[in-house]
PDB file of C-alpha atoms and ligand atoms in Angstrom:
ATOM      1  CA  MET A   1      34.692 -35.236  27.099  1.00 49.00           C
ATOM      2  CA  GLU A   2      33.530 -38.268  25.094  1.00 52.00           C
ATOM      3  CA  SER A   3      35.796 -39.296  22.221  1.00 54.00           C
ATOM      4  CA  TYR A   4      34.590 -40.486  18.861  1.00 69.00           C
ATOM      5  CA  SER A   5      36.184 -41.667  15.657  1.00 83.00           C
ATOM      6  CA  PRO A   6      33.769 -42.418  12.823  1.00 91.00           C
ATOM      7  CA  ASP A   7      34.961 -44.717  10.020  1.00 94.00           C
ATOM      8  CA  VAL A   8      36.414 -42.830   7.054  1.00 97.00           C
ATOM      9  CA  LEU A   9      34.358 -43.242   3.872  1.00 98.00           C
ATOM     10  CA  ILE A  10      36.011 -40.529   1.747  1.00 98.00           C
ATOM     11  CA  SER A  11      39.374 -39.228   2.926  1.00 98.00           C
ATOM     12  CA  GLU A  12      40.489 -35.619   3.136  1.00 98.00           C
ATOM     13  CA  GLU A  13      43.020 -36.328   0.349  1.00 98.00           C
ATOM     14  CA  ASP A  14      40.400 -37.825  -1.993  1.00 98.00           C
ATOM     15  CA  ILE A  15      38.095 -34.871  -1.417  1.00 98.00           C
ATOM     16  CA  ALA A  16      40.902 -32.410  -2.183  1.00 98.00           C
ATOM     17  CA  LEU A  17      41.762 -34.226  -5.437  1.00 98.00           C
ATOM     18  CA  ARG A  18      38.133 -34.296  -6.581  1.00 98.00           C
ATOM     19  CA  LEU A  19      37.725 -30.594  -5.798  1.00 98.00           C
ATOM     20  CA  GLU A  20      40.627 -29.800  -8.124  1.00 98.00           C
ATOM     21  CA  ASP A  21      38.712 -31.514 -10.976  1.00 98.00           C
ATOM     22  CA  LEU A  22      35.417 -29.832 -10.151  1.00 98.00           C
ATOM     23  CA  GLY A  23      37.031 -26.401  -9.836  1.00 98.00           C
ATOM     24  CA  ARG A  24      38.753 -26.809 -13.190  1.00 98.00           C
ATOM     25  CA  ALA A  25      35.521 -27.922 -14.912  1.00 98.00           C
ATOM     26  CA  ILE A  26      33.521 -25.017 -13.461  1.00 98.00           C
ATOM     27  CA  THR A  27      36.238 -22.506 -14.412  1.00 98.00           C
ATOM     28  CA  GLU A  28      36.224 -23.783 -18.018  1.00 98.00           C
ATOM     29  CA  ASP A  29      32.434 -23.895 -18.342  1.00 98.00           C
ATOM     30  CA  TYR A  30      31.899 -20.275 -17.272  1.00 97.00           C
ATOM     31  CA  GLN A  31      35.026 -18.717 -18.772  1.00 96.00           C
ATOM     32  CA  GLY A  32      34.930 -14.924 -18.811  1.00 91.00           C
ATOM     33  CA  GLN A  33      31.655 -14.755 -16.861  1.00 96.00           C
ATOM     34  CA  GLU A  34      30.747 -13.856 -13.308  1.00 96.00           C
ATOM     35  CA  LEU A  35      29.173 -16.506 -11.136  1.00 98.00           C
ATOM     36  CA  VAL A  36      26.706 -16.229  -8.290  1.00 98.00           C
ATOM     37  CA  VAL A  37      27.444 -19.124  -5.944  1.00 98.00           C
ATOM     38  CA  ILE A  38      24.668 -20.073  -3.539  1.00 98.00           C
ATOM     39  CA  CYS A  39      25.939 -22.100  -0.590  1.00 98.00           C
ATOM     40  CA  VAL A  40      23.183 -24.198   0.960  1.00 98.00           C
ATOM     41  CA  LEU A  41      23.595 -24.011   4.732  1.00 96.00           C
ATOM     42  CA  LYS A  42      24.499 -25.593   6.882  1.00 94.00           C
ATOM     43  CA  GLY A  43      25.781 -28.808   5.329  1.00 96.00           C
ATOM     44  CA  ALA A  44      27.573 -27.339   2.289  1.00 98.00           C
ATOM     45  CA  PHE A  45      29.657 -24.750   4.162  1.00 98.00           C
ATOM     46  CA  MET A  46      32.941 -26.695   4.091  1.00 98.00           C
ATOM     47  CA  PHE A  47      32.557 -28.052   0.545  1.00 98.00           C
ATOM     48  CA  CYS A  48      31.620 -24.575  -0.695  1.00 98.00           C
ATOM     49  CA  SER A  49      34.476 -22.870   1.082  1.00 98.00           C
ATOM     50  CA  ASP A  50      37.044 -25.299  -0.366  1.00 98.00           C
ATOM     51  CA  LEU A  51      35.491 -25.480  -3.845  1.00 98.00           C
ATOM     52  CA  ILE A  52      35.293 -21.746  -4.503  1.00 98.00           C
ATOM     53  CA  LYS A  53      39.055 -21.508  -3.843  1.00 98.00           C
ATOM     54  CA  LYS A  54      39.506 -23.777  -6.884  1.00 98.00           C
ATOM     55  CA  ILE A  55      37.282 -21.722  -9.198  1.00 98.00           C
ATOM     56  CA  GLU A  56      39.189 -19.080 -11.137  1.00 97.00           C
ATOM     57  CA  LEU A  57      36.306 -16.728 -11.851  1.00 97.00           C
ATOM     58  CA  PRO A  58      34.824 -13.633 -10.207  1.00 97.00           C
ATOM     59  CA  ILE A  59      32.304 -14.935  -7.670  1.00 98.00           C
ATOM     60  CA  LYS A  60      29.475 -13.339  -5.756  1.00 98.00           C
ATOM     61  CA  LEU A  61      28.791 -15.554  -2.753  1.00 98.00           C
ATOM     62  CA  GLU A  62      25.308 -15.964  -1.292  1.00 98.00           C
ATOM     63  CA  PHE A  63      23.965 -18.191   1.455  1.00 98.00           C
ATOM     64  CA  ILE A  64      20.603 -19.863   1.764  1.00 98.00           C
ATOM     65  CA  SER A  65      19.318 -22.088   4.522  1.00 97.00           C
ATOM     66  CA  LEU A  66      16.788 -24.852   4.042  1.00 91.00           C
ATOM     67  CA  SER A  67      15.788 -27.625   6.353  1.00 84.00           C
ATOM     68  CA  SER A  68      14.047 -30.917   5.805  1.00 76.00           C
ATOM     69  CA  TYR A  69      15.699 -33.081   8.446  1.00 57.00           C
ATOM     70  CA  GLY A  70      14.947 -32.884  12.127  1.00 52.00           C
ATOM     71  CA  ASP A  71      17.499 -34.257  14.512  1.00 49.00           C
ATOM     72  CA  GLY A  72      17.242 -37.768  13.086  1.00 55.00           C
ATOM     73  CA  THR A  73      18.366 -39.506   9.931  1.00 58.00           C
ATOM     74  CA  SER A  74      15.170 -39.507   7.873  1.00 57.00           C
ATOM     75  CA  SER A  75      13.558 -36.638   6.006  1.00 58.00           C
ATOM     76  CA  SER A  76      10.444 -34.895   7.304  1.00 58.00           C
ATOM     77  CA  GLY A  77       9.231 -34.724   3.665  1.00 73.00           C
ATOM     78  CA  ASN A  78       8.745 -30.987   4.004  1.00 83.00           C
ATOM     79  CA  VAL A  79      11.342 -28.388   3.024  1.00 89.00           C
ATOM     80  CA  VAL A  80      11.344 -25.092   4.905  1.00 90.00           C
ATOM     81  CA  LEU A  81      13.191 -21.908   3.848  1.00 94.00           C
ATOM     82  CA  ASP A  82      14.978 -20.673   6.981  1.00 95.00           C
ATOM     83  CA  MET A  83      17.070 -17.909   5.388  1.00 97.00           C
ATOM     84  CA  ASP A  84      16.960 -16.494   1.854  1.00 97.00           C
ATOM     85  CA  ILE A  85      19.760 -15.046  -0.295  1.00 97.00           C
ATOM     86  CA  SER A  86      20.255 -11.309  -0.021  1.00 96.00           C
ATOM     87  CA  SER A  87      20.272 -10.144  -3.655  1.00 96.00           C
ATOM     88  CA  SER A  88      18.578 -10.634  -7.010  1.00 97.00           C
ATOM     89  CA  ILE A  89      19.747 -13.455  -9.292  1.00 98.00           C
ATOM     90  CA  ALA A  90      17.782 -12.249 -12.339  1.00 98.00           C
ATOM     91  CA  GLY A  91      19.948 -12.569 -15.462  1.00 98.00           C
ATOM     92  CA  LYS A  92      22.854 -14.111 -13.491  1.00 98.00           C
ATOM     93  CA  ASN A  93      24.730 -17.397 -13.826  1.00 98.00           C
ATOM     94  CA  VAL A  94      23.865 -19.227 -10.631  1.00 98.00           C
ATOM     95  CA  LEU A  95      25.675 -22.235  -9.197  1.00 98.00           C
ATOM     96  CA  VAL A  96      24.035 -23.899  -6.195  1.00 98.00           C
ATOM     97  CA  ILE A  97      26.424 -25.758  -3.913  1.00 98.00           C
ATOM     98  CA  GLU A  98      24.854 -28.599  -1.890  1.00 98.00           C
ATOM     99  CA  ASP A  99      26.327 -31.159   0.484  1.00 97.00           C
ATOM    100  CA  ILE A 100      24.286 -34.172  -0.608  1.00 97.00           C
ATOM    101  CA  VAL A 101      21.383 -35.087  -2.856  1.00 95.00           C
ATOM    102  CA  ASP A 102      19.491 -37.815  -1.041  1.00 91.00           C
ATOM    103  CA  THR A 103      15.781 -38.100  -1.930  1.00 90.00           C
ATOM    104  CA  GLY A 104      16.245 -34.971  -4.101  1.00 92.00           C
ATOM    105  CA  LEU A 105      13.358 -33.126  -2.448  1.00 92.00           C
ATOM    106  CA  THR A 106      15.495 -30.266  -1.129  1.00 93.00           C
ATOM    107  CA  ILE A 107      17.105 -29.532  -4.464  1.00 94.00           C
ATOM    108  CA  LYS A 108      13.809 -29.892  -6.339  1.00 94.00           C
ATOM    109  CA  THR A 109      12.203 -27.336  -3.996  1.00 94.00           C
ATOM    110  CA  LEU A 110      15.201 -25.012  -4.217  1.00 96.00           C
ATOM    111  CA  ASN A 111      15.309 -25.198  -8.025  1.00 96.00           C
ATOM    112  CA  GLU A 112      11.637 -24.234  -8.195  1.00 95.00           C
ATOM    113  CA  MET A 113      12.240 -21.350  -5.773  1.00 95.00           C
ATOM    114  CA  LEU A 114      15.177 -20.027  -7.794  1.00 97.00           C
ATOM    115  CA  LEU A 115      13.874 -20.544 -11.348  1.00 97.00           C
ATOM    116  CA  VAL A 116      10.945 -18.145 -10.841  1.00 98.00           C
ATOM    117  CA  ARG A 117      13.575 -15.446 -10.152  1.00 98.00           C
ATOM    118  CA  LYS A 118      14.758 -15.808 -13.778  1.00 98.00           C
ATOM    119  CA  PRO A 119      18.492 -16.501 -13.519  1.00 98.00           C
ATOM    120  CA  LYS A 120      20.411 -16.633 -16.823  1.00 98.00           C
ATOM    121  CA  SER A 121      21.483 -20.181 -15.914  1.00 98.00           C
ATOM    122  CA  LEU A 122      21.084 -22.465 -12.920  1.00 98.00           C
ATOM    123  CA  LYS A 123      23.460 -25.334 -12.193  1.00 98.00           C
ATOM    124  CA  LEU A 124      24.128 -27.617  -9.267  1.00 98.00           C
ATOM    125  CA  ALA A 125      27.316 -28.825  -7.608  1.00 98.00           C
ATOM    126  CA  SER A 126      26.887 -31.495  -4.941  1.00 98.00           C
ATOM    127  CA  LEU A 127      29.591 -33.204  -2.937  1.00 98.00           C
ATOM    128  CA  LEU A 128      27.582 -36.429  -2.610  1.00 98.00           C
ATOM    129  CA  PHE A 129      24.738 -38.301  -4.296  1.00 96.00           C
ATOM    130  CA  LYS A 130      22.869 -41.336  -2.961  1.00 95.00           C
ATOM    131  CA  PRO A 131      21.252 -42.825  -6.105  1.00 91.00           C
ATOM    132  CA  SER A 132      19.495 -45.628  -4.218  1.00 88.00           C
ATOM    133  CA  ARG A 133      17.354 -43.129  -2.267  1.00 82.00           C
ATOM    134  CA  ASN A 134      16.593 -40.698  -5.061  1.00 84.00           C
ATOM    135  CA  GLU A 135      12.892 -39.948  -5.591  1.00 85.00           C
ATOM    136  CA  HIS A 136      13.075 -36.567  -7.338  1.00 87.00           C
ATOM    137  CA  PRO A 137      15.605 -36.746 -10.188  1.00 86.00           C
ATOM    138  CA  ALA A 138      17.679 -33.586 -10.554  1.00 87.00           C
ATOM    139  CA  LYS A 139      20.654 -32.963 -12.817  1.00 93.00           C
ATOM    140  CA  ILE A 140      23.842 -32.702 -10.777  1.00 97.00           C
ATOM    141  CA  ASP A 141      26.159 -30.765 -13.074  1.00 98.00           C
ATOM    142  CA  TYR A 142      29.231 -31.147 -10.851  1.00 98.00           C
ATOM    143  CA  LEU A 143      29.253 -34.208  -8.605  1.00 98.00           C
ATOM    144  CA  GLY A 144      31.912 -35.096  -6.074  1.00 98.00           C
ATOM    145  CA  PHE A 145      31.099 -38.705  -5.221  1.00 98.00           C
ATOM    146  CA  GLU A 146      28.280 -41.214  -5.590  1.00 97.00           C
ATOM    147  CA  ILE A 147      27.778 -43.161  -2.352  1.00 97.00           C
ATOM    148  CA  GLU A 148      25.786 -46.138  -1.098  1.00 95.00           C
ATOM    149  CA  ASP A 149      22.743 -45.802   1.113  1.00 92.00           C
ATOM    150  CA  LYS A 150      24.566 -44.970   4.333  1.00 92.00           C
ATOM    151  CA  PHE A 151      24.024 -42.047   6.665  1.00 94.00           C
ATOM    152  CA  VAL A 152      27.210 -40.007   6.386  1.00 96.00           C
ATOM    153  CA  ILE A 153      28.678 -37.303   8.562  1.00 97.00           C
ATOM    154  CA  GLY A 154      31.669 -34.969   8.461  1.00 98.00           C
ATOM    155  CA  TYR A 155      33.008 -32.403   5.997  1.00 98.00           C
ATOM    156  CA  GLY A 156      29.980 -30.223   6.801  1.00 98.00           C
ATOM    157  CA  LEU A 157      27.397 -32.984   7.199  1.00 97.00           C
ATOM    158  CA  ASP A 158      25.902 -33.543  10.616  1.00 95.00           C
ATOM    159  CA  TYR A 159      24.044 -35.952  12.792  1.00 93.00           C
ATOM    160  CA  ALA A 160      21.956 -33.922  15.253  1.00 91.00           C
ATOM    161  CA  GLY A 161      24.259 -30.917  14.820  1.00 93.00           C
ATOM    162  CA  ARG A 162      27.465 -32.833  15.480  1.00 94.00           C
ATOM    163  CA  TYR A 163      30.438 -34.007  13.360  1.00 96.00           C
ATOM    164  CA  ARG A 164      30.356 -31.120  10.839  1.00 97.00           C
ATOM    165  CA  GLU A 165      33.964 -30.204  11.668  1.00 97.00           C
ATOM    166  CA  LEU A 166      35.512 -33.504  10.553  1.00 97.00           C
ATOM    167  CA  PRO A 167      37.833 -33.022   7.539  1.00 98.00           C
ATOM    168  CA  TYR A 168      36.607 -36.257   5.897  1.00 98.00           C
ATOM    169  CA  VAL A 169      33.267 -37.908   5.070  1.00 98.00           C
ATOM    170  CA  GLY A 170      32.617 -40.701   7.517  1.00 97.00           C
ATOM    171  CA  VAL A 171      30.047 -43.174   8.750  1.00 96.00           C
ATOM    172  CA  LEU A 172      29.092 -43.716  12.333  1.00 87.00           C
ATOM    173  CA  ASN A 173      30.079 -47.083  13.748  1.00 79.00           C
ATOM    174  CA  ALA A 174      28.934 -49.020  16.779  1.00 68.00           C
ATOM    175  CA  GLY A 175      31.397 -47.149  19.000  1.00 65.00           C
ATOM    176  CA  ASN A 176      29.850 -43.718  18.334  1.00 62.00           C
TER     177      ASN A 176
HETATM  178  P1  LIG B 201      17.053 -34.618   0.348  1.00 65.11           P
HETATM  179  O1  LIG B 201      16.050 -33.505   0.342  1.00 65.11           O
HETATM  180  O2  LIG B 201      16.429 -35.914   0.779  1.00 65.11           O
HETATM  181  O3  LIG B 201      17.810 -34.761  -0.949  1.00 65.11           O
HETATM  182  O4  LIG B 201      18.069 -34.323   1.505  1.00 65.11           O
HETATM  183  C1  LIG B 201      18.928 -33.304   1.433  1.00 65.11           C
HETATM  184  C2  LIG B 201      19.427 -32.888   2.800  1.00 65.11           C
HETATM  185  O5  LIG B 201      19.295 -33.896   3.806  1.00 65.11           O
HETATM  186  C3  LIG B 201      20.899 -32.635   2.657  1.00 65.11           C
HETATM  187  O6  LIG B 201      21.149 -31.309   2.258  1.00 65.11           O
HETATM  188  C4  LIG B 201      21.414 -32.962   4.043  1.00 65.11           C
HETATM  189  O7  LIG B 201      21.368 -31.817   4.851  1.00 65.11           O
HETATM  190  C5  LIG B 201      20.450 -34.008   4.579  1.00 65.11           C
HETATM  191  N1  LIG B 201      21.013 -35.367   4.423  1.00 65.11           N
HETATM  192  C6  LIG B 201      20.652 -36.311   3.555  1.00 65.11           C
HETATM  193  N2  LIG B 201      21.376 -37.437   3.688  1.00 65.11           N
HETATM  194  C7  LIG B 201      22.254 -37.178   4.680  1.00 65.11           C
HETATM  195  C8  LIG B 201      23.309 -37.953   5.288  1.00 65.11           C
HETATM  196  O8  LIG B 201      23.621 -39.110   4.930  1.00 65.11           O
HETATM  197  N3  LIG B 201      23.989 -37.329   6.275  1.00 65.11           N
HETATM  198  C9  LIG B 201      23.727 -36.069   6.699  1.00 65.11           C
HETATM  199  N4  LIG B 201      22.761 -35.319   6.153  1.00 65.11           N
HETATM  200  C10 LIG B 201      22.015 -35.860   5.152  1.00 65.11           C
END
């Protein structure tokens, strides 16, 4: 089996510390209310699973799957809904959990899709944000880390389906 060791950009420890802050902020902002969390598959699965453990509120968890990337590192410019959530969000507090806001096209499309369903509120938590590539500004209510324009992998994020299992956010180096 080939071995690989991407360079660490954000360590497991730094992610865990940041998640404590985000979980606390979300808990305070929605005090006494139920939250519908929508995990955007596949990239956000690890961030979502760790973050919801830090939120001290009753949560209804939903999954949605969107794709805009093929197997490469640049967007196709076209967002496709692969799998929808399974219940109504009308009148509910909805928190979308994303892995990364890059050009912003995915989250713009998702926001439009969800707003017509009349949620009580709609907010966004994203582990990462690449400001240099942003074309469609969207408010990220709970942001993990701002990063430079590098293609990152790990902690849920993939390159051609690989590296999602890494416990840190990394960048591919010449050896990979
Ligand atoms: P956007 O629509 O350009 O904002 O891209 C959003 C989606 O592209 C994310 O949900 C990721 O799945 C993917 N993506 C963007 N940048 C990266 C990256 O650096 N590594 C892995 N996936 C990325």
